[in-house]
Short mmCIF file of C-alpha atoms in Angstrom, two decimals:
data_model
loop_
_atom_site.label_atom_id
_atom_site.label_comp_id
_atom_site.label_asym_id
_atom_site.label_seq_id
_atom_site.Cartn_x
_atom_site.Cartn_y
_atom_site.Cartn_z
CA MET A 1 127.96 89.60 119.95
CA ASP A 2 126.49 92.67 119.16
CA ARG A 3 125.15 90.73 115.63
CA LEU A 4 123.44 88.16 118.52
CA ARG A 5 121.78 91.21 120.62
CA SER A 6 120.32 93.30 117.52
CA SER A 7 119.04 90.16 116.12
CA SER A 8 117.65 89.34 120.06
CA ARG A 9 116.10 93.13 120.33
CA LEU A 10 114.78 93.01 116.62
CA ARG A 11 113.26 89.14 117.76
CA ASP A 12 111.67 90.91 120.38
CA ALA A 13 110.32 94.07 119.07
CA TRP A 14 108.56 91.72 116.29
CA PHE A 15 106.93 89.47 119.26
CA ALA A 16 105.83 92.73 121.17
CA PHE A 17 104.15 94.14 117.58
CA ALA A 18 102.53 90.36 117.05
CA GLY A 19 101.04 91.18 120.51
CA VAL A 20 99.85 94.49 119.87
CA LEU A 21 98.08 93.57 117.42
CA LEU A 22 96.62 90.28 118.93
CA LEU A 23 95.17 92.84 121.38
CA ALA A 24 94.03 95.51 119.07
CA PHE A 25 92.06 92.00 117.45
CA ALA A 26 91.30 90.93 120.19
CA LEU A 27 89.15 94.30 121.27
CA ARG A 28 87.59 94.95 117.93
CA ALA A 29 86.54 91.51 117.32
CA GLY A 30 83.72 91.46 119.47
CA ASP A 31 81.41 93.26 117.78
CA LEU A 32 81.36 91.00 115.00
CA ILE A 33 80.44 87.73 117.49
CA THR A 34 77.42 90.08 119.20
CA ALA A 35 75.96 91.22 116.23
CA VAL A 36 74.97 95.39 118.13
CA PRO A 37 72.69 96.75 115.91
CA LEU A 38 73.60 98.79 113.47
CA HIS A 39 73.74 102.76 113.79
CA PRO A 40 71.26 104.65 111.32
CA ASP A 41 74.52 105.74 109.11
CA GLU A 42 75.90 102.19 109.64
CA ALA A 43 72.36 101.12 107.98
CA LEU A 44 72.55 103.65 105.53
CA PHE A 45 75.83 103.04 104.47
CA SER A 46 75.34 98.96 104.18
CA THR A 47 72.03 99.56 102.48
CA HIS A 48 73.92 101.36 99.80
CA ALA A 49 76.47 98.13 99.83
CA ARG A 50 74.20 95.89 99.85
CA ARG A 51 72.35 97.47 96.52
CA ALA A 52 76.09 96.93 94.74
CA ALA A 53 76.37 93.31 96.28
CA LEU A 54 72.63 92.06 95.44
CA GLY A 55 71.58 94.63 93.12
CA GLY A 56 74.42 95.17 90.66
CA ASP A 57 73.92 98.91 91.77
CA TRP A 58 77.66 99.74 91.38
CA LEU A 59 77.13 103.34 90.65
CA LEU A 60 75.48 103.84 94.16
CA HIS A 61 72.44 105.29 92.24
CA GLY A 62 70.20 107.56 95.15
CA ASP A 63 71.10 110.39 97.72
CA LEU A 64 74.65 109.68 99.12
CA ASP A 65 76.81 112.37 101.31
CA LYS A 66 79.94 110.21 100.83
CA PRO A 67 82.48 109.20 98.22
CA PRO A 68 82.20 104.80 97.22
CA LEU A 69 85.31 103.67 98.83
CA THR A 70 83.89 102.45 101.92
CA PHE A 71 80.85 101.37 100.61
CA TYR A 72 82.59 99.53 98.03
CA ALA A 73 84.47 97.33 100.39
CA ALA A 74 81.54 96.40 102.37
CA ALA A 75 80.12 95.08 98.92
CA LEU A 76 82.68 93.06 98.09
CA SER A 77 82.63 91.88 101.98
CA MET A 78 79.21 90.92 101.43
CA SER A 79 79.89 89.26 98.06
CA ALA A 80 82.73 87.23 99.52
CA PHE A 81 81.26 86.08 102.87
CA ALA A 82 77.39 87.08 102.92
CA ALA A 83 75.67 86.31 99.25
CA GLN A 84 74.31 83.12 98.21
CA PRO A 85 71.88 81.88 96.02
CA VAL A 86 68.29 81.73 97.56
CA SER A 87 65.23 80.73 95.07
CA SER A 88 67.43 81.48 92.43
CA VAL A 89 68.67 85.47 93.59
CA LEU A 90 71.78 86.44 95.77
CA ASP A 91 70.54 87.11 98.99
CA PHE A 92 71.66 86.88 102.91
CA THR A 93 70.29 87.37 105.87
CA PRO A 94 70.59 90.52 108.45
CA GLN A 95 72.49 89.02 111.06
CA GLN A 96 74.91 88.21 107.93
CA GLY A 97 75.11 91.40 106.37
CA VAL A 98 76.08 93.23 109.81
CA PHE A 99 79.00 91.12 109.75
CA ALA A 100 80.17 91.08 106.15
CA ALA A 101 79.39 95.11 106.45
CA ARG A 102 81.84 95.32 109.85
CA LEU A 103 83.99 93.23 108.76
CA PRO A 104 86.38 96.12 106.46
CA GLY A 105 86.33 98.13 109.23
CA LEU A 106 87.65 95.42 111.47
CA PHE A 107 90.37 94.83 108.65
CA PHE A 108 91.25 98.79 108.40
CA SER A 109 91.81 99.25 112.29
CA LEU A 110 94.54 96.34 112.49
CA ILE A 111 96.17 97.94 109.33
CA THR A 112 96.09 101.40 110.70
CA VAL A 113 97.60 100.07 114.20
CA SER A 114 100.09 98.50 111.66
CA ALA A 115 100.56 101.73 110.19
CA VAL A 116 100.88 103.72 113.32
CA THR A 117 103.73 101.78 114.68
CA ALA A 118 105.49 101.81 111.68
CA LEU A 119 105.14 105.76 111.86
CA GLY A 120 106.40 106.17 114.75
CA SER A 121 109.46 103.87 114.48
CA ARG A 122 110.39 106.18 111.65
CA LEU A 123 109.60 109.32 113.05
CA TYR A 124 111.80 108.77 116.07
CA GLY A 125 113.98 106.57 115.22
CA GLN A 126 113.16 103.83 117.98
CA ALA A 127 111.18 100.90 117.44
CA GLY A 128 109.85 101.49 121.40
CA ARG A 129 108.55 104.53 120.34
CA GLY A 130 106.89 102.89 117.26
CA LEU A 131 105.10 99.81 119.91
CA TRP A 132 104.14 102.32 122.22
CA ALA A 133 102.25 104.44 119.49
CA GLY A 134 100.59 101.17 118.27
CA LEU A 135 99.75 99.99 121.79
CA LEU A 136 98.27 103.26 122.43
CA PHE A 137 95.91 102.89 119.25
CA ALA A 138 95.36 99.89 119.76
CA ALA A 139 94.35 99.95 123.48
CA SER A 140 92.19 103.48 122.64
CA PRO A 141 88.42 103.52 123.72
CA LEU A 142 87.62 105.38 120.38
CA ALA A 143 89.35 103.31 118.17
CA ILE A 144 88.36 100.27 119.73
CA ARG A 145 84.20 101.48 119.63
CA TYR A 146 84.75 102.66 115.60
CA GLY A 147 86.95 99.61 115.01
CA ALA A 148 84.40 96.95 113.83
CA THR A 149 82.26 99.23 112.01
CA ALA A 150 80.14 100.37 108.70
CA PHE A 151 81.32 103.80 109.58
CA THR A 152 83.33 105.45 106.71
CA ASP A 153 86.05 107.01 109.13
CA GLY A 154 87.58 103.56 109.24
CA LEU A 155 89.16 103.59 106.54
CA MET A 156 89.56 107.41 105.95
CA LEU A 157 91.78 106.86 109.13
CA CYS A 158 93.95 103.80 107.68
CA ALA A 159 94.55 105.92 104.53
CA GLY A 160 95.59 108.31 106.40
CA ALA A 161 97.87 106.67 108.72
CA LEU A 162 99.69 105.34 105.42
CA ALA A 163 99.69 108.62 103.80
CA ALA A 164 101.46 109.89 107.27
CA LEU A 165 103.89 106.71 107.12
CA ALA A 166 104.58 106.83 103.20
CA ALA A 167 105.54 110.86 103.76
CA ALA A 168 107.86 110.23 106.48
CA ARG A 169 109.52 107.84 104.40
CA ASP A 170 110.13 109.98 101.39
CA ARG A 171 107.71 108.42 99.32
CA TRP A 172 105.79 111.21 98.53
CA ALA A 173 103.76 109.50 95.38
CA TRP A 174 102.46 107.33 97.74
CA ALA A 175 101.46 109.72 100.42
CA GLY A 176 99.54 111.34 97.68
CA PHE A 177 97.85 107.97 96.60
CA TRP A 178 96.77 107.27 100.41
CA MET A 179 95.80 110.77 100.39
CA GLY A 180 93.30 110.41 97.18
CA ALA A 181 92.24 107.26 98.73
CA ALA A 182 91.15 108.59 102.02
CA PHE A 183 89.67 111.70 100.20
CA CYS A 184 87.20 109.09 98.22
CA THR A 185 86.45 107.72 101.65
CA LYS A 186 85.15 110.65 103.21
CA TYR A 187 85.81 114.75 102.26
CA GLN A 188 86.31 114.89 106.04
CA ALA A 189 89.93 113.27 105.42
CA VAL A 190 90.92 117.14 103.98
CA PHE A 191 91.81 117.58 107.61
CA LEU A 192 94.21 115.37 108.05
CA PHE A 193 96.51 116.40 105.25
CA PRO A 194 98.02 119.20 107.13
CA PHE A 195 99.42 116.61 109.80
CA ILE A 196 100.53 114.92 107.13
CA ILE A 197 102.42 117.83 105.31
CA ALA A 198 104.07 118.71 108.61
CA LEU A 199 105.28 115.49 108.85
CA GLY A 200 107.36 115.72 105.58
CA TRP A 201 108.21 119.19 106.66
CA GLY A 202 109.10 118.27 110.14
CA MET A 203 111.26 115.23 108.58
CA GLY A 204 112.98 117.55 106.16
CA THR A 205 111.95 115.62 102.69
CA LEU A 206 109.36 118.24 101.48
CA SER A 207 109.74 120.26 98.57
CA LEU A 208 108.40 121.45 95.29
CA ARG A 209 109.31 118.62 93.09
CA LYS A 210 107.59 116.11 95.62
CA CYS A 211 104.75 117.81 95.93
CA VAL A 212 104.22 117.39 92.37
CA ARG A 213 104.91 113.77 92.93
CA LEU A 214 102.32 113.89 95.73
CA ALA A 215 99.76 115.41 93.77
CA LEU A 216 99.50 113.35 90.24
CA PRO A 217 98.49 110.14 92.52
CA PHE A 218 96.20 112.64 94.15
CA GLY A 219 94.72 114.60 91.28
CA ALA A 220 93.73 110.95 89.41
CA TRP A 221 91.68 110.30 92.60
CA LEU A 222 90.00 113.02 91.66
CA LEU A 223 89.47 113.01 88.34
CA ALA A 224 88.21 108.82 89.21
CA LEU A 225 85.31 110.48 91.41
CA LEU A 226 84.90 112.89 88.94
CA LEU A 227 84.03 110.36 86.47
CA TRP A 228 81.93 108.14 89.02
CA GLU A 229 79.93 111.24 89.68
CA ILE A 230 79.15 111.91 86.33
CA LEU A 231 78.46 108.36 85.28
CA ARG A 232 76.32 108.04 88.05
CA ALA A 233 74.23 111.51 86.93
CA GLN A 234 72.10 112.13 90.16
CA PRO A 235 70.50 115.47 90.03
CA THR A 236 72.29 116.21 93.58
CA SER A 237 76.37 115.50 93.99
CA VAL A 238 77.41 113.43 96.92
CA LEU A 239 79.74 117.23 97.68
CA GLU A 240 76.41 119.15 97.25
CA LEU A 241 75.08 117.18 100.00
CA ALA A 242 78.00 116.41 102.50
CA SER A 243 77.83 120.33 102.27
CA ALA A 244 73.94 120.70 103.04
CA HIS A 245 74.57 118.02 106.23
CA ASN A 246 77.36 120.06 107.67
CA ALA A 247 76.84 124.30 108.25
CA VAL A 248 80.37 124.43 107.09
CA PHE A 249 79.56 127.97 106.08
CA ARG A 250 79.12 130.01 109.58
CA LEU A 251 80.70 130.12 112.96
CA ILE A 252 79.53 128.54 116.30
CA ARG A 253 76.60 131.14 117.95
CA SER A 254 77.69 132.51 121.17
CA ASP A 255 74.80 130.22 122.90
CA GLU A 256 76.91 127.10 121.31
CA ILE A 257 80.42 127.86 122.40
CA ALA A 258 80.46 126.45 125.94
CA PRO A 259 78.92 122.99 125.29
CA ARG A 260 80.51 122.35 122.02
CA LEU A 261 83.64 122.97 124.38
CA LEU A 262 82.16 120.78 126.78
CA GLN A 263 80.99 118.00 123.95
CA TRP A 264 84.75 118.31 122.53
CA GLY A 265 86.46 117.77 126.23
CA GLU A 266 84.21 114.60 126.19
CA HIS A 267 85.34 113.44 122.85
CA GLY A 268 88.85 114.28 123.92
CA LEU A 269 88.92 112.11 126.96
CA ARG A 270 87.60 109.38 125.05
CA LEU A 271 90.65 109.10 122.76
CA HIS A 272 93.27 108.07 125.71
CA GLY A 273 91.32 107.89 128.69
CA ALA A 274 93.20 109.09 132.21
CA ALA A 275 95.94 107.97 130.79
CA LEU A 276 95.99 111.36 128.52
CA ALA A 277 96.95 112.79 132.19
CA VAL A 278 99.46 110.85 132.89
CA LEU A 279 101.38 110.41 129.57
CA LEU A 280 101.24 113.71 128.33
CA PRO A 281 102.91 115.81 131.15
CA LEU A 282 105.52 112.71 130.85
CA ALA A 283 106.32 113.46 127.47
CA ILE A 284 106.59 117.25 127.99
CA LEU A 285 109.10 116.51 130.11
CA GLN A 286 111.06 114.64 128.23
CA GLY A 287 111.16 116.60 125.23
CA ARG A 288 113.80 119.48 126.58
CA ASN A 289 116.62 116.43 126.54
CA GLN A 290 115.51 115.25 122.99
CA PRO A 291 116.81 115.84 120.00
CA LEU A 292 115.30 119.03 117.83
CA ARG A 293 113.89 117.09 115.41
CA THR A 294 111.83 114.63 117.79
CA ARG A 295 110.97 118.09 119.49
CA LEU A 296 109.95 119.54 116.70
CA LEU A 297 107.95 116.83 115.55
CA ASP A 298 106.23 116.84 118.55
CA ARG A 299 105.07 119.92 118.48
CA LEU A 300 103.56 119.72 115.15
CA GLY A 301 101.39 117.49 116.30
CA ILE A 302 100.21 119.30 119.83
CA LEU A 303 100.09 121.98 117.46
CA TYR A 304 97.79 120.06 114.80
CA GLY A 305 95.81 118.57 117.67
CA LEU A 306 95.02 122.24 118.32
CA LEU A 307 93.56 123.83 115.49
CA TYR A 308 91.94 120.43 114.56
CA VAL A 309 89.91 121.11 117.81
CA ALA A 310 89.67 125.00 117.51
CA ALA A 311 88.45 124.86 113.97
CA HIS A 312 85.61 121.65 115.26
CA TRP A 313 84.57 123.67 118.35
CA LEU A 314 84.20 127.22 116.97
CA VAL A 315 82.81 126.08 112.94
CA ALA A 316 79.06 124.56 113.24
CA PHE A 317 80.43 121.46 112.13
CA ASP A 318 78.77 118.06 113.19
CA ASP A 319 80.21 116.97 116.31
CA TYR A 320 80.05 113.31 116.37
CA GLU A 321 82.24 111.47 118.86
CA ARG A 322 83.59 109.72 115.12
CA TYR A 323 85.07 113.45 114.38
CA ALA A 324 88.04 112.78 117.19
CA LEU A 325 89.26 109.75 115.64
CA SER A 326 91.39 111.79 113.47
CA LEU A 327 93.10 113.48 116.47
CA LEU A 328 94.47 109.70 117.35
CA LEU A 329 97.35 109.81 115.01
CA PRO A 330 99.28 112.72 116.64
CA THR A 331 97.89 112.08 120.07
CA CYS A 332 99.23 108.23 120.10
CA LEU A 333 102.80 109.54 118.38
CA VAL A 334 103.19 112.38 121.46
CA LEU A 335 101.81 110.40 123.83
CA SER A 336 104.51 107.45 123.05
CA ARG A 337 107.04 109.41 124.15
CA GLY A 338 104.97 109.68 127.95
CA ALA A 339 104.78 105.85 127.71
CA ALA A 340 108.59 104.79 127.20
CA ALA A 341 109.62 107.52 129.52
CA LEU A 342 106.97 105.75 132.01
CA ALA A 343 108.40 102.40 130.85
CA ARG A 344 112.26 103.42 131.03
CA ILE A 345 111.15 104.13 134.91
CA SER A 346 109.39 101.15 135.83
CA GLN A 347 111.84 98.83 134.19
CA ARG A 348 115.21 97.80 134.75
CA SER A 349 115.94 97.10 131.05
CA ARG A 350 114.68 98.76 128.32
CA ARG A 351 114.01 95.40 126.46
CA LEU A 352 110.57 95.13 125.81
CA GLY A 353 109.89 90.96 125.15
CA THR A 354 106.80 89.36 124.56
CA SER A 355 105.86 89.03 128.00
CA ALA A 356 106.51 92.80 128.67
CA ALA A 357 104.12 93.99 125.65
CA LEU A 358 101.09 92.17 126.90
CA VAL A 359 101.74 92.96 129.88
CA ALA A 360 102.28 96.67 129.19
CA GLY A 361 98.74 96.28 126.93
CA VAL A 362 96.67 95.21 129.63
CA GLY A 363 98.18 98.38 131.87
CA VAL A 364 97.66 100.56 129.69
CA LEU A 365 94.41 99.72 128.60
CA ALA A 366 93.54 99.60 132.71
CA VAL A 367 94.67 103.48 132.47
CA LEU A 368 92.98 103.81 129.62
CA GLY A 369 89.36 102.92 131.08
CA GLY A 370 88.99 100.38 129.17
CA LEU A 371 85.21 99.78 127.67
CA PRO A 372 82.03 100.14 129.31
CA PRO A 373 79.48 97.82 130.31
CA GLY A 374 77.88 95.59 127.49
CA GLY A 375 80.60 95.95 125.24
CA SER A 376 81.55 98.77 122.74
CA SER A 377 79.49 102.13 123.34
CA ARG A 378 79.96 103.76 119.70
CA GLU A 379 76.75 105.78 118.86
CA ALA A 380 74.39 103.35 119.98
CA ALA A 381 71.80 102.02 117.58
CA ARG A 382 68.82 104.20 117.96
CA HIS A 383 66.12 101.59 118.46
CA PRO A 384 66.80 98.28 119.24
CA GLY A 385 64.18 95.53 118.30
CA VAL A 386 64.21 97.01 114.72
CA GLU A 387 65.89 93.47 113.45
CA ALA A 388 62.80 91.86 115.20
CA ALA A 389 60.56 94.17 114.24
CA ALA A 390 61.35 93.73 110.42
CA ALA A 391 61.01 90.10 110.94
CA ALA A 392 57.45 90.23 112.28
CA LEU A 393 56.52 92.73 109.07
CA ASN A 394 58.20 90.54 106.59
CA GLY A 395 56.11 87.76 107.28
CA LYS A 396 52.70 90.14 106.78
CA PRO A 397 50.68 89.69 103.27
CA VAL A 398 52.77 90.34 100.38
CA ALA A 399 52.97 93.88 98.98
CA ALA A 400 51.48 95.21 102.61
CA ILE A 401 51.96 98.68 103.38
CA LEU A 402 54.44 99.99 106.20
CA TYR A 403 53.94 103.36 107.09
CA ASP A 404 57.17 104.47 108.62
CA HIS A 405 58.70 108.13 109.75
CA TRP A 406 61.08 107.47 111.94
CA LEU A 407 62.98 104.15 111.37
CA GLY A 408 64.08 105.00 107.49
CA TRP A 409 67.51 103.29 106.43
CA GLU A 410 67.20 101.04 109.83
CA LEU A 411 64.20 99.20 108.94
CA ASP A 412 65.05 99.03 105.31
CA PHE A 413 68.35 97.60 106.16
CA TYR A 414 66.89 94.69 108.08
CA LEU A 415 64.07 93.97 105.83
CA GLY A 416 66.24 93.23 103.08
CA GLU A 417 67.32 93.95 99.48
CA TRP A 418 64.15 91.76 97.80
CA THR A 419 61.06 92.94 100.30
CA ASN A 420 57.75 92.43 98.77
CA LYS A 421 56.87 95.19 101.39
CA ARG A 422 56.03 98.78 100.43
CA ARG A 423 57.37 101.25 103.25
CA VAL A 424 56.21 104.47 103.05
CA TYR A 425 57.06 108.07 104.18
CA TYR A 426 54.83 111.06 105.56
CA PRO A 427 56.63 114.10 107.01
CA THR A 428 53.81 114.81 109.10
CA PRO A 429 50.48 113.37 110.67
CA LYS A 430 48.30 115.04 108.33
CA SER A 431 49.79 114.42 105.07
CA LEU A 432 49.96 110.37 106.34
CA ALA A 433 46.35 110.37 107.36
CA ASP A 434 45.50 112.20 103.99
CA GLY A 435 47.68 110.20 102.01
CA ALA A 436 46.47 107.01 103.78
CA ALA A 437 42.67 107.94 102.92
CA GLN A 438 43.42 108.66 99.24
CA LEU A 439 44.96 105.09 98.61
CA ASP A 440 42.01 102.75 97.71
CA GLU A 441 43.29 99.38 99.56
CA GLN A 442 41.01 97.40 101.84
CA GLY A 443 43.96 95.11 102.83
CA PRO A 444 45.73 96.09 106.38
CA ARG A 445 48.05 98.35 106.51
CA TYR A 446 51.03 98.69 109.50
CA PHE A 447 52.65 101.79 111.12
CA ILE A 448 55.87 101.27 112.62
CA VAL A 449 56.70 103.84 115.95
CA PRO A 450 59.56 103.88 117.97
CA ALA A 451 58.77 103.62 122.06
CA GLU A 452 60.26 107.05 122.61
CA GLN A 453 57.73 108.66 120.26
CA ASP A 454 54.31 110.75 121.66
CA VAL A 455 52.29 108.60 118.52
CA LEU A 456 49.14 110.19 119.60
CA PRO A 457 49.04 112.88 116.94
CA TRP A 458 49.40 110.89 114.49
CA LEU A 459 46.73 108.75 115.96
CA GLU A 460 44.72 111.15 115.55
CA ALA A 461 45.06 112.44 112.62
CA LEU A 462 43.89 109.03 111.41
CA ALA A 463 41.26 108.06 113.30
CA SER A 464 39.86 111.70 111.83
CA ARG A 465 39.97 110.03 108.50
CA GLY A 466 37.84 106.55 109.57
CA PHE A 467 41.75 104.34 110.06
CA VAL A 468 40.87 101.69 113.13
CA THR A 469 44.17 101.50 114.90
CA THR A 470 45.66 98.25 116.54
CA PHE A 471 48.29 97.93 118.80
CA GLU A 472 50.01 94.80 116.82
CA ALA A 473 53.02 93.95 118.74
CA GLN A 474 56.29 95.53 120.52
CA PHE A 475 60.01 94.39 119.94
CA GLU A 476 61.76 96.02 122.52
CA GLN A 477 61.87 99.89 121.01
CA VAL A 478 60.10 99.33 117.88
CA ILE A 479 56.41 99.34 118.30
CA ILE A 480 53.75 97.96 115.61
CA PHE A 481 50.37 99.49 114.97
CA ARG A 482 47.81 97.51 112.25
CA LEU A 483 45.63 100.03 110.57
CA ASP A 484 41.97 99.34 109.04
CA PRO A 485 40.76 101.26 106.43
CA PRO A 486 37.33 102.76 106.92
CA PRO A 487 34.84 100.37 105.25
#
């Protein structure tokens, strides 16, 4: 009889886990279907991936401030699901490229849900705690927003979760492997390492010998990254550019203290919405009756979260909301205790079947606040209409010159890998007018401007050099001007 009950509970747990994964998939897959325009950073990453997939540039030459693993994942996805022969070369449409670039992000997010579920079960010795942790990650508004994207954070968080799971299972070589993979995805992964080490210490499995086992595969990743940098032979390394793009060597100024604290407060609310106010007090109250190790692990998670926020508040890092994704690992684990307590209060039975898991998923999602109108609201595409504008520009004469000061990688991606147009950048109105006047070509040229920008100084500078500017077209927030040079 006991064996039957155990088998039934195991079956129910697997059904519940399947429900959590299905919920996670349903909440993230919409971004692949709706083809939300790329954020500028997504466009940058996707353009480098496309050069590898279509042009064979697997060393990723050019200015990069991120390690290569996410680019390689996107490039492999493009090769498998988008690239096809067109006029004797491999190519794909922008829509196919966006889908392929974001598909790995969805895959990594589902793996992270699975890893967080297994991690919760391992740390607390309860399948229910693991399921609640996985459900909290699956239904997190912030995790949903960045689930199916081409940002580098998804693979970093996935590898970090797998490293934490390996550490909890006393598999320190695998922990080092996944920590190295996370670091070779994004240097910000170093902020996850203290949490992973703390979990191993809290589980009582950490020792000097195991630290050596962790360091060996991690060191192998570092050597591979160094070799990649040597083979690229670029004037500026990825690490140098990453440091230059983040003011990591200064503390914030006095006038930044309050705004940055409020900003991180908003980021924190996007982790779990209103559920944070409900589940955190329950988790703290229930902690009094928990075993010592369970209380220690929860306190380590809370301490890590506080230190992470303090570091990103007081040091002048960029305050992008996606930087809060690393907090999901400790918050899902800690809040799972409150969720489990809430389930015990609201249910007579502790048995969590398939229907209960699905109902709980809907209920928790409602508590979390769900998604804003219009679907996912990740850091939005800054220039809606750039895809249509690029299509119109590709219809212009061969070798037409496109003066672009603002759209950069967004326009570059949507123009396509094999575009026969010349995109030219000038930093100031005067430099644009001078450079355009020096070019001895009589054909029309085009000036691309976001609608929110003050274009008058640029048009006045061009007019001073004899150019005639004519409104050509507007696509949502992108305006195209035609420039006719003086006779």
